[in-house]
Amino acid sequence: MDIVNCASGRDFIERAARLARHSDSPDHYTRTYLTRAHRAAAAEIAQYMRDSGMAVRTDAVGSVIGRYEAAAPGARTLLMGSHFDSVRNGGRFDGVMGILVPIACVERLHAAGRRLPVALEVAAFADEEGARFQTSFLASRAMVRGSASLAGLLDRRDADGVALGDAMREAGLDPAAADAQRLDPRSLAAYVEVHIEQGPVLLQEGRALGVVTSIAAGLRYLVKVRGEAGHAGTVPMPMRRDALAAAAEMVVEAEKRCSAGGSLVGTVGVLRVKDATANVIPGEVEFTLDVRAADGKAHFAAAREVLASCAAIAKRRGVRVEHAKTHEVPAVPCAPWLQDRIAASIERTLGDGEARRLPSGAGHDAMILAEVTDVAMMFVRCGAGGVSHNPAETVSAEDAQAAIDALSDFLEGFEGKSEERRAKSEEK
Ligand code: GLV
Ligand code: MN
Ligand code: MN
């Protein structure tokens, strides 16, 4: 392809920095669903899309979608994208990379006056991390499954008591419209997500890019422990039913069980003490339990055993424990034919031998898109030791450039009517 000198790795870094200024906090980067900062970021992303020659629409849940038409009408659509919400005090490239890299590729095509045999769409998903309303993959689920995916969520409240449904209405969104906007699987050629690796593998091996083989399965629970609140100075130790001390034992038990090896991992990321006060014995505590495994199986037994241990700990300590499953995703394989194409593009771009293939321990919107089309992911080296979900998360301009070049190469060779393509709609 004629390389037009725009949309460089340096532009990418600058755009990511500008987008990161749209934060819920003045002190760090946190962008949660439908806050003022989130809506400002959506507007800026829409502008980048328009500037690169795309027609832009916003869907029922606030995702921003840019479309670059194919050379001829009637072509299928190659969908690319990722999310623009973040975890609290997170890194500026998580999600945003999978939006800005494909926009840069479209910008190059547009500057060269070129169109491809497939239409290109870039979806900036409004909510994937779900940090505000505890709603993982809300936006990609709405795009794939329609309003049914939102039904049980609209009453959920954020930390200030604002209901999700009210936040959507206040932002001018209509959750019911998600049905009319559901993706038509027959129109799709594939879904491709570019993402920062969020781990140290590529960094340690000195590689800028990698191909994802599969995405790990995950389970999440909300666990509630109820003991008895009491005076910190007067209740003798043997008479206490301390919900926090019980929860602490449960957290350590989860860590122990999930350290069994392989790809199994387990995390307690939230622990809340109700009415927490220094001179009150904690009466009620809730915590989250997130368990994952790349093999798609080991997490089930681990979660079951951790929850059984929680029940045993509660019994011994005279407290009550209950749990509710809040999230479940199966492991998702990336389509082999797409993996091969991405690998070939990486090999042509980097010229340093066979592309590294690696699994993803993190969840991605691709897991949801896999319900309706073949999916693939390209990983980009994560600097600073491979840390992510952390403000230290970083990517170099050179690696971003390599990602733009490799994705451009992939797009150039993508006809959207390959014999290899296995659109899931056609199997049914
Ligand atoms: C998303 O970042 C996840 O893996 O939880
Ligand atoms: Mn993330
Ligand atoms: Mn992400």
Tab-separated table of C-alpha atoms and ligand atoms in Angstrom:
chain	number	residue	atom	x	y	z
A	1	MET	CA	0.000	0.000	0.000
A	2	ASP	CA	1.107	3.586	-0.519
A	3	ILE	CA	2.071	4.742	2.934
A	4	VAL	CA	0.637	8.189	3.408
A	5	ASN	CA	2.449	10.069	6.080
A	6	CYS	CA	-0.369	10.571	8.544
A	7	ALA	CA	-1.794	8.685	11.486
A	8	SER	CA	1.629	7.841	12.853
A	9	GLY	CA	2.512	6.116	16.109
A	10	ARG	CA	3.346	9.537	17.491
A	11	ASP	CA	-0.111	10.878	16.538
A	12	PHE	CA	-1.568	7.857	18.290
A	13	ILE	CA	0.298	8.595	21.537
A	14	GLU	CA	-0.799	12.218	21.366
A	15	ARG	CA	-4.429	11.290	20.779
A	16	ALA	CA	-4.389	8.775	23.633
A	17	ALA	CA	-2.990	11.480	25.928
A	18	ARG	CA	-5.648	13.969	24.802
A	19	LEU	CA	-8.417	11.429	25.325
A	20	ALA	CA	-7.088	10.578	28.793
A	21	ARG	CA	-7.752	14.165	29.845
A	22	HIS	CA	-11.452	13.285	29.781
A	23	SER	CA	-11.403	11.748	33.227
A	24	ASP	CA	-13.909	11.572	36.092
A	25	SER	CA	-11.067	12.559	38.418
A	26	PRO	CA	-8.704	15.535	38.135
A	27	ASP	CA	-5.971	13.447	39.784
A	28	HIS	CA	-5.899	10.327	37.669
A	29	TYR	CA	-7.442	8.603	34.666
A	30	THR	CA	-10.842	7.126	35.450
A	31	ARG	CA	-13.574	7.217	32.819
A	32	THR	CA	-16.788	5.456	33.714
A	33	TYR	CA	-20.003	4.991	31.799
A	34	LEU	CA	-21.965	8.141	30.897
A	35	THR	CA	-20.190	10.603	33.159
A	36	ARG	CA	-19.454	14.045	31.767
A	37	ALA	CA	-15.894	12.941	30.948
A	38	HIS	CA	-17.148	9.804	29.229
A	39	ARG	CA	-19.490	11.797	27.027
A	40	ALA	CA	-16.730	14.264	26.156
A	41	ALA	CA	-14.466	11.358	25.170
A	42	ALA	CA	-17.243	9.961	22.962
A	43	ALA	CA	-17.515	13.329	21.192
A	44	GLU	CA	-13.762	13.489	20.646
A	45	ILE	CA	-13.632	9.933	19.278
A	46	ALA	CA	-16.515	10.793	16.921
A	47	GLN	CA	-14.499	13.772	15.690
A	48	TYR	CA	-11.434	11.588	15.025
A	49	MET	CA	-13.652	9.226	13.074
A	50	ARG	CA	-15.173	12.040	10.999
A	51	ASP	CA	-11.730	13.504	10.342
A	52	SER	CA	-10.622	10.175	8.932
A	53	GLY	CA	-13.465	10.006	6.445
A	54	MET	CA	-15.992	7.927	8.360
A	55	ALA	CA	-19.722	8.439	8.764
A	56	VAL	CA	-20.444	8.375	12.486
A	57	ARG	CA	-23.437	7.158	14.485
A	58	THR	CA	-24.103	6.637	18.180
A	59	ASP	CA	-26.026	3.556	19.249
A	60	ALA	CA	-28.669	2.952	21.907
A	61	VAL	CA	-26.158	2.637	24.746
A	62	GLY	CA	-23.745	5.401	23.698
A	63	SER	CA	-21.181	3.454	21.702
A	64	VAL	CA	-19.740	5.480	18.821
A	65	ILE	CA	-19.477	3.705	15.476
A	66	GLY	CA	-17.595	5.000	12.456
A	67	ARG	CA	-18.192	3.534	9.009
A	68	TYR	CA	-15.974	3.669	5.928
A	69	GLU	CA	-17.816	2.321	2.921
A	70	ALA	CA	-16.450	-0.401	0.671
A	71	ALA	CA	-15.390	0.161	-2.933
A	72	ALA	CA	-18.708	-1.279	-4.116
A	73	PRO	CA	-22.127	-1.485	-2.454
A	74	GLY	CA	-23.386	-4.725	-0.911
A	75	ALA	CA	-20.043	-5.714	0.639
A	76	ARG	CA	-19.749	-7.233	4.078
A	77	THR	CA	-18.425	-5.248	7.007
A	78	LEU	CA	-15.192	-5.881	8.830
A	79	LEU	CA	-15.863	-4.623	12.340
A	80	MET	CA	-12.988	-3.455	14.540
A	81	GLY	CA	-13.029	-1.788	17.923
A	82	SER	CA	-12.667	-1.844	21.679
A	83	HIS	CA	-13.873	0.181	24.681
A	84	PHE	CA	-13.373	3.773	25.856
A	85	ASP	CA	-14.432	3.381	29.471
A	86	SER	CA	-11.721	2.553	31.991
A	87	VAL	CA	-11.163	0.989	35.370
A	88	ARG	CA	-10.605	3.398	38.272
A	89	ASN	CA	-7.127	4.915	38.151
A	90	GLY	CA	-6.334	2.834	35.078
A	91	GLY	CA	-4.080	3.077	32.042
A	92	ARG	CA	-4.871	5.262	29.047
A	93	PHE	CA	-4.261	2.594	26.378
A	94	ASP	CA	-6.531	-0.195	27.661
A	95	GLY	CA	-9.403	-0.230	25.152
A	96	VAL	CA	-8.537	3.117	23.553
A	97	MET	CA	-5.789	1.426	21.534
A	98	GLY	CA	-8.341	-0.760	19.736
A	99	ILE	CA	-10.247	2.363	18.712
A	100	LEU	CA	-7.418	4.694	17.704
A	101	VAL	CA	-5.328	2.146	15.767
A	102	PRO	CA	-8.117	1.227	13.307
A	103	ILE	CA	-9.101	4.899	13.006
A	104	ALA	CA	-5.479	5.588	11.988
A	105	CYS	CA	-5.677	2.838	9.362
A	106	VAL	CA	-8.885	4.286	7.920
A	107	GLU	CA	-7.298	7.735	7.951
A	108	ARG	CA	-4.494	6.400	5.753
A	109	LEU	CA	-6.915	4.839	3.303
A	110	HIS	CA	-8.953	8.021	3.179
A	111	ALA	CA	-5.888	10.199	2.636
A	112	ALA	CA	-4.876	7.940	-0.260
A	113	GLY	CA	-8.422	8.094	-1.681
A	114	ARG	CA	-8.757	4.313	-1.406
A	115	ARG	CA	-11.589	1.973	-0.532
A	116	LEU	CA	-11.426	-1.769	0.115
A	117	PRO	CA	-13.590	-4.682	-1.006
A	118	VAL	CA	-15.102	-4.698	2.511
A	119	ALA	CA	-16.739	-1.883	4.427
A	120	LEU	CA	-14.841	-0.994	7.595
A	121	GLU	CA	-16.485	-0.105	10.870
A	122	VAL	CA	-14.798	0.997	14.071
A	123	ALA	CA	-16.857	0.534	17.225
A	124	ALA	CA	-15.879	2.539	20.293
A	125	PHE	CA	-17.740	0.553	22.954
A	126	ALA	CA	-19.121	2.743	25.720
A	127	ASP	CA	-18.919	0.261	28.622
A	128	GLU	CA	-16.730	-2.818	28.908
A	129	GLU	CA	-15.013	-2.519	32.269
A	130	GLY	CA	-18.333	-1.660	33.895
A	131	ALA	CA	-16.652	0.168	36.794
A	132	ARG	CA	-19.577	2.509	37.518
A	133	PHE	CA	-22.531	0.085	37.491
A	134	GLN	CA	-20.664	-3.254	37.722
A	135	THR	CA	-21.743	-4.098	34.172
A	136	SER	CA	-19.018	-5.888	32.209
A	137	PHE	CA	-19.409	-5.837	28.404
A	138	LEU	CA	-22.641	-3.833	28.563
A	139	ALA	CA	-22.039	-2.097	25.224
A	140	SER	CA	-20.916	-5.032	23.098
A	141	ARG	CA	-23.674	-7.187	24.607
A	142	ALA	CA	-26.286	-4.590	23.649
A	143	MET	CA	-24.898	-4.504	20.118
A	144	VAL	CA	-25.003	-8.290	19.802
A	145	ARG	CA	-28.032	-9.259	21.913
A	146	GLY	CA	-30.175	-6.108	21.906
A	147	SER	CA	-32.261	-4.751	24.774
A	148	ALA	CA	-32.683	-8.171	26.438
A	149	SER	CA	-29.078	-7.862	27.603
A	150	LEU	CA	-29.985	-4.662	29.490
A	151	ALA	CA	-33.211	-5.856	31.059
A	152	GLY	CA	-31.843	-6.812	34.474
A	153	LEU	CA	-29.375	-3.944	34.645
A	154	LEU	CA	-31.383	-0.739	34.334
A	155	ASP	CA	-32.175	-0.579	38.072
A	156	ARG	CA	-28.559	-1.004	39.114
A	157	ARG	CA	-27.267	2.002	41.011
A	158	ASP	CA	-23.842	3.606	41.077
A	159	ALA	CA	-22.106	4.627	44.312
A	160	ASP	CA	-24.166	7.871	44.378
A	161	GLY	CA	-27.470	6.025	44.000
A	162	VAL	CA	-28.035	6.964	40.335
A	163	ALA	CA	-29.843	4.194	38.429
A	164	LEU	CA	-28.317	2.992	35.176
A	165	GLY	CA	-31.612	3.493	33.314
A	166	ASP	CA	-31.824	7.109	34.540
A	167	ALA	CA	-28.222	7.787	33.553
A	168	MET	CA	-29.002	6.483	30.069
A	169	ARG	CA	-32.141	8.585	29.713
A	170	GLU	CA	-30.352	11.646	31.043
A	171	ALA	CA	-27.693	11.116	28.340
A	172	GLY	CA	-30.478	11.045	25.713
A	173	LEU	CA	-30.136	7.290	25.131
A	174	ASP	CA	-32.996	4.890	24.558
A	175	PRO	CA	-32.161	1.347	25.721
A	176	ALA	CA	-35.163	-0.058	23.817
A	177	ALA	CA	-33.595	1.100	20.543
A	178	ALA	CA	-30.895	-1.548	20.980
A	179	ASP	CA	-33.158	-4.129	19.334
A	180	ALA	CA	-33.486	-2.288	16.044
A	181	GLN	CA	-29.732	-1.728	16.029
A	182	ARG	CA	-28.654	-5.298	16.732
A	183	LEU	CA	-25.832	-6.509	14.539
A	184	ASP	CA	-26.926	-8.545	11.559
A	185	PRO	CA	-24.459	-11.468	11.543
A	186	ARG	CA	-24.965	-11.906	7.787
A	187	SER	CA	-23.514	-8.469	7.169
A	188	LEU	CA	-20.320	-9.202	9.082
A	189	ALA	CA	-17.052	-10.502	7.656
A	190	ALA	CA	-15.264	-10.697	11.050
A	191	TYR	CA	-14.394	-8.724	14.182
A	192	VAL	CA	-10.808	-7.681	14.949
A	193	GLU	CA	-9.648	-6.073	18.196
A	194	VAL	CA	-6.230	-4.516	18.739
A	195	HIS	CA	-5.329	-4.317	22.437
A	196	ILE	CA	-2.386	-3.573	24.662
A	197	GLU	CA	-1.153	-6.954	25.941
A	198	GLN	CA	-1.597	-6.028	29.626
A	199	GLY	CA	1.121	-8.531	30.516
A	200	PRO	CA	4.897	-8.977	30.157
A	201	VAL	CA	5.223	-11.735	27.511
A	202	LEU	CA	5.955	-9.600	24.426
A	203	LEU	CA	8.111	-7.237	26.474
A	204	GLN	CA	10.238	-10.056	27.865
A	205	GLU	CA	10.637	-11.629	24.438
A	206	GLY	CA	11.512	-8.367	22.701
A	207	ARG	CA	8.534	-8.433	20.320
A	208	ALA	CA	6.358	-5.468	19.420
A	209	LEU	CA	3.235	-7.403	18.381
A	210	GLY	CA	1.550	-10.749	18.929
A	211	VAL	CA	-1.480	-12.760	17.815
A	212	VAL	CA	-4.055	-13.852	20.377
A	213	THR	CA	-5.003	-17.522	20.273
A	214	SER	CA	-7.866	-17.507	22.789
A	215	ILE	CA	-9.412	-15.406	25.548
A	216	ALA	CA	-9.703	-16.804	29.063
A	217	ALA	CA	-13.036	-17.744	30.635
A	218	GLY	CA	-14.195	-15.804	33.675
A	219	LEU	CA	-16.631	-15.988	36.585
A	220	ARG	CA	-17.432	-13.224	39.046
A	221	TYR	CA	-19.386	-13.296	42.302
A	222	LEU	CA	-20.574	-10.840	44.905
A	223	VAL	CA	-20.128	-12.391	48.344
A	224	LYS	CA	-21.910	-10.955	51.412
A	225	VAL	CA	-20.836	-11.749	54.960
A	226	ARG	CA	-23.149	-10.849	57.840
A	227	GLY	CA	-21.954	-10.924	61.442
A	228	GLU	CA	-22.913	-8.608	64.262
A	229	ALA	CA	-21.848	-4.993	64.700
A	230	GLY	CA	-20.711	-4.155	68.217
A	231	HIS	CA	-18.601	-1.909	70.383
A	232	ALA	CA	-14.883	-2.256	69.645
A	233	GLY	CA	-14.015	-1.652	73.295
A	234	THR	CA	-16.526	-3.762	75.152
A	235	VAL	CA	-17.230	-7.036	73.329
A	236	PRO	CA	-14.784	-9.746	74.452
A	237	MET	CA	-12.921	-11.385	71.572
A	238	PRO	CA	-14.509	-14.849	71.918
A	239	MET	CA	-17.996	-13.301	71.761
A	240	ARG	CA	-17.509	-11.440	68.492
A	241	ARG	CA	-19.026	-12.255	65.115
A	242	ASP	CA	-16.747	-9.997	63.092
A	243	ALA	CA	-17.776	-9.980	59.415
A	244	LEU	CA	-14.514	-8.417	58.272
A	245	ALA	CA	-12.258	-10.894	60.066
A	246	ALA	CA	-14.318	-13.696	58.479
A	247	ALA	CA	-14.083	-12.055	55.039
A	248	ALA	CA	-10.319	-11.665	55.478
A	249	GLU	CA	-9.985	-15.408	56.012
A	250	MET	CA	-12.143	-16.017	52.937
A	251	VAL	CA	-9.967	-13.712	50.810
A	252	VAL	CA	-6.813	-15.562	51.816
A	253	GLU	CA	-8.537	-18.883	51.116
A	254	ALA	CA	-9.449	-17.658	47.605
A	255	GLU	CA	-5.846	-16.662	46.975
A	256	LYS	CA	-4.598	-20.069	48.142
A	257	ARG	CA	-7.054	-22.100	46.052
A	258	CYS	CA	-6.487	-20.026	42.931
A	259	SER	CA	-2.705	-20.454	43.222
A	260	ALA	CA	-3.057	-24.078	42.107
A	261	GLY	CA	-1.130	-23.343	38.920
A	262	GLY	CA	-1.756	-23.348	35.187
A	263	SER	CA	-3.739	-20.419	33.878
A	264	LEU	CA	-6.047	-20.295	36.925
A	265	VAL	CA	-6.172	-16.877	38.630
A	266	GLY	CA	-8.431	-15.476	41.329
A	267	THR	CA	-8.842	-11.940	42.626
A	268	VAL	CA	-10.802	-10.128	45.305
A	269	GLY	CA	-10.810	-6.607	43.877
A	270	VAL	CA	-13.530	-4.961	45.974
A	271	LEU	CA	-14.095	-5.284	49.703
A	272	ARG	CA	-16.640	-3.006	51.359
A	273	VAL	CA	-17.286	-2.702	55.064
A	274	LYS	CA	-20.806	-1.415	55.737
A	275	ASP	CA	-20.904	1.586	58.090
A	276	ALA	CA	-17.151	1.255	58.572
A	277	THR	CA	-16.004	3.014	61.729
A	278	ALA	CA	-12.774	2.582	63.685
A	279	ASN	CA	-14.537	1.786	66.958
A	280	VAL	CA	-17.211	-0.570	65.591
A	281	ILE	CA	-16.811	-4.315	65.055
A	282	PRO	CA	-17.727	-4.799	61.376
A	283	GLY	CA	-21.245	-6.232	61.102
A	284	GLU	CA	-21.533	-6.575	57.330
A	285	VAL	CA	-18.995	-6.885	54.544
A	286	GLU	CA	-19.253	-7.597	50.847
A	287	PHE	CA	-16.526	-8.513	48.430
A	288	THR	CA	-16.138	-9.506	44.800
A	289	LEU	CA	-14.501	-12.727	43.657
A	290	ASP	CA	-13.162	-12.908	40.089
A	291	VAL	CA	-11.868	-16.319	38.908
A	292	ARG	CA	-10.503	-17.024	35.424
A	293	ALA	CA	-8.786	-19.749	33.434
A	294	ALA	CA	-7.513	-19.816	29.867
A	295	ASP	CA	-8.412	-23.507	29.531
A	296	GLY	CA	-12.064	-22.593	30.074
A	297	LYS	CA	-12.575	-25.194	32.817
A	298	ALA	CA	-10.324	-24.940	35.878
A	299	HIS	CA	-12.120	-21.838	37.152
A	300	PHE	CA	-15.403	-23.702	37.737
A	301	ALA	CA	-13.959	-26.144	40.266
A	302	ALA	CA	-11.867	-23.401	41.884
A	303	ALA	CA	-14.850	-21.066	42.341
A	304	ARG	CA	-17.006	-23.885	43.681
A	305	GLU	CA	-14.347	-24.855	46.223
A	306	VAL	CA	-13.632	-21.280	47.288
A	307	LEU	CA	-17.346	-20.692	47.904
A	308	ALA	CA	-17.574	-23.952	49.871
A	309	SER	CA	-14.615	-22.818	51.988
A	310	CYS	CA	-16.362	-19.474	52.568
A	311	ALA	CA	-19.406	-21.366	53.873
A	312	ALA	CA	-17.203	-23.466	56.196
A	313	ILE	CA	-15.379	-20.369	57.497
A	314	ALA	CA	-18.708	-18.624	58.082
A	315	LYS	CA	-20.068	-21.599	60.007
A	316	ARG	CA	-17.016	-21.832	62.231
A	317	ARG	CA	-17.110	-18.097	62.967
A	318	GLY	CA	-20.857	-17.844	63.521
A	319	VAL	CA	-21.470	-15.441	60.645
A	320	ARG	CA	-23.692	-15.877	57.598
A	321	VAL	CA	-22.435	-15.825	54.026
A	322	GLU	CA	-24.280	-15.702	50.728
A	323	HIS	CA	-23.120	-15.211	47.167
A	324	ALA	CA	-24.560	-14.245	43.798
A	325	LYS	CA	-22.960	-14.815	40.413
A	326	THR	CA	-22.665	-11.460	38.654
A	327	HIS	CA	-20.719	-12.373	35.541
A	328	GLU	CA	-19.828	-15.386	33.443
A	329	VAL	CA	-18.048	-15.648	30.105
A	330	PRO	CA	-16.805	-18.829	28.456
A	331	ALA	CA	-13.315	-19.059	26.971
A	332	VAL	CA	-13.318	-17.815	23.390
A	333	PRO	CA	-10.989	-19.174	20.716
A	334	CYS	CA	-9.822	-16.734	18.052
A	335	ALA	CA	-10.582	-17.972	14.528
A	336	PRO	CA	-7.531	-19.842	13.149
A	337	TRP	CA	-7.896	-18.334	9.654
A	338	LEU	CA	-7.893	-14.818	11.103
A	339	GLN	CA	-4.984	-15.645	13.430
A	340	ASP	CA	-2.976	-16.754	10.387
A	341	ARG	CA	-3.746	-13.575	8.500
A	342	ILE	CA	-2.824	-11.367	11.434
A	343	ALA	CA	0.354	-13.392	11.984
A	344	ALA	CA	1.324	-12.943	8.324
A	345	SER	CA	0.741	-9.183	8.553
A	346	ILE	CA	2.862	-8.965	11.712
A	347	GLU	CA	5.624	-10.986	10.051
A	348	ARG	CA	5.621	-8.729	6.978
A	349	THR	CA	5.579	-5.590	9.128
A	350	LEU	CA	8.234	-6.517	11.672
A	351	GLY	CA	10.396	-8.764	9.515
A	352	ASP	CA	11.733	-10.596	12.572
A	353	GLY	CA	10.451	-14.093	12.032
A	354	GLU	CA	7.376	-16.006	13.043
A	355	ALA	CA	4.781	-13.992	14.945
A	356	ARG	CA	4.350	-14.845	18.623
A	357	ARG	CA	0.985	-16.431	19.432
A	358	LEU	CA	-0.290	-16.103	22.992
A	359	PRO	CA	-3.522	-16.412	24.973
A	360	SER	CA	-5.259	-13.469	26.621
A	361	GLY	CA	-5.896	-13.658	30.350
A	362	ALA	CA	-7.899	-10.414	30.209
A	363	GLY	CA	-11.465	-10.196	28.942
A	364	HIS	CA	-12.280	-8.248	25.778
A	365	ASP	CA	-15.320	-7.170	23.732
A	366	ALA	CA	-14.215	-9.797	21.193
A	367	MET	CA	-15.652	-12.421	23.578
A	368	ILE	CA	-19.132	-11.056	22.975
A	369	LEU	CA	-18.699	-10.442	19.243
A	370	ALA	CA	-17.680	-14.118	18.951
A	371	GLU	CA	-21.368	-14.970	19.439
A	372	VAL	CA	-22.093	-13.677	15.939
A	373	THR	CA	-18.890	-13.721	13.916
A	374	ASP	CA	-15.305	-14.970	13.814
A	375	VAL	CA	-13.010	-12.870	15.971
A	376	ALA	CA	-9.295	-12.151	16.159
A	377	MET	CA	-7.039	-9.994	18.286
A	378	MET	CA	-3.645	-8.384	17.877
A	379	PHE	CA	-1.645	-7.631	21.030
A	380	VAL	CA	0.744	-4.710	21.286
A	381	ARG	CA	3.715	-4.774	23.675
A	382	CYS	CA	2.990	-3.282	27.089
A	383	GLY	CA	5.897	-1.279	28.550
A	384	ALA	CA	6.754	-0.622	32.207
A	385	GLY	CA	7.149	-4.317	33.014
A	386	GLY	CA	3.842	-5.222	31.356
A	387	VAL	CA	1.657	-3.574	33.975
A	388	SER	CA	-1.973	-2.642	33.145
A	389	HIS	CA	-5.095	-1.568	35.058
A	390	ASN	CA	-2.539	0.771	36.561
A	391	PRO	CA	-1.616	4.369	35.635
A	392	ALA	CA	1.916	3.212	34.768
A	393	GLU	CA	0.568	1.293	31.740
A	394	THR	CA	2.433	2.441	28.637
A	395	VAL	CA	3.043	1.799	24.930
A	396	SER	CA	5.838	3.243	22.779
A	397	ALA	CA	5.185	5.315	19.647
A	398	GLU	CA	7.261	2.780	17.683
A	399	ASP	CA	5.081	-0.119	18.790
A	400	ALA	CA	1.932	1.860	18.069
A	401	GLN	CA	3.329	2.571	14.604
A	402	ALA	CA	3.991	-1.143	14.129
A	403	ALA	CA	0.398	-1.913	15.149
A	404	ILE	CA	-0.985	0.622	12.655
A	405	ASP	CA	1.261	-0.764	9.898
A	406	ALA	CA	0.373	-4.381	10.651
A	407	LEU	CA	-3.362	-3.699	10.831
A	408	SER	CA	-3.145	-1.713	7.577
A	409	ASP	CA	-1.392	-4.678	5.964
A	410	PHE	CA	-4.106	-7.016	7.275
A	411	LEU	CA	-6.840	-4.758	5.875
A	412	GLU	CA	-5.134	-4.561	2.500
A	413	GLY	CA	-5.297	-8.340	2.104
A	414	PHE	CA	-8.802	-8.774	3.452
A	415	GLU	CA	-11.419	-9.396	0.778
A	416	GLY	CA	-14.285	-10.326	3.077
A	417	LYS	CA	-15.388	-13.128	0.829
A	418	SER	CA	-12.596	-15.547	1.505
A	419	GLU	CA	-13.302	-19.246	1.147
A	420	GLU	CA	-11.928	-19.627	4.647
A	421	ARG	CA	-14.486	-17.336	6.197
A	422	ARG	CA	-16.933	-19.144	8.389
A	423	ALA	CA	-19.627	-16.634	9.232
A	424	LYS	CA	-21.465	-18.161	12.175
A	425	SER	CA	-24.812	-17.160	10.786
A	426	GLU	CA	-24.271	-19.481	7.853
A	427	GLU	CA	-23.635	-22.451	10.074
A	428	LYS	CA	-27.021	-22.159	11.692
B	1	GLV	C1	-11.152	-6.348	31.494
B	1	GLV	O1	-10.253	-5.546	31.561
B	1	GLV	C2	-11.079	-7.555	32.262
B	1	GLV	O2	-10.377	-8.484	31.837
B	1	GLV	O3	-11.665	-7.613	33.343
B	2	MN	MN	-9.324	-3.441	31.152
B	3	MN	MN	-9.556	-3.608	27.708
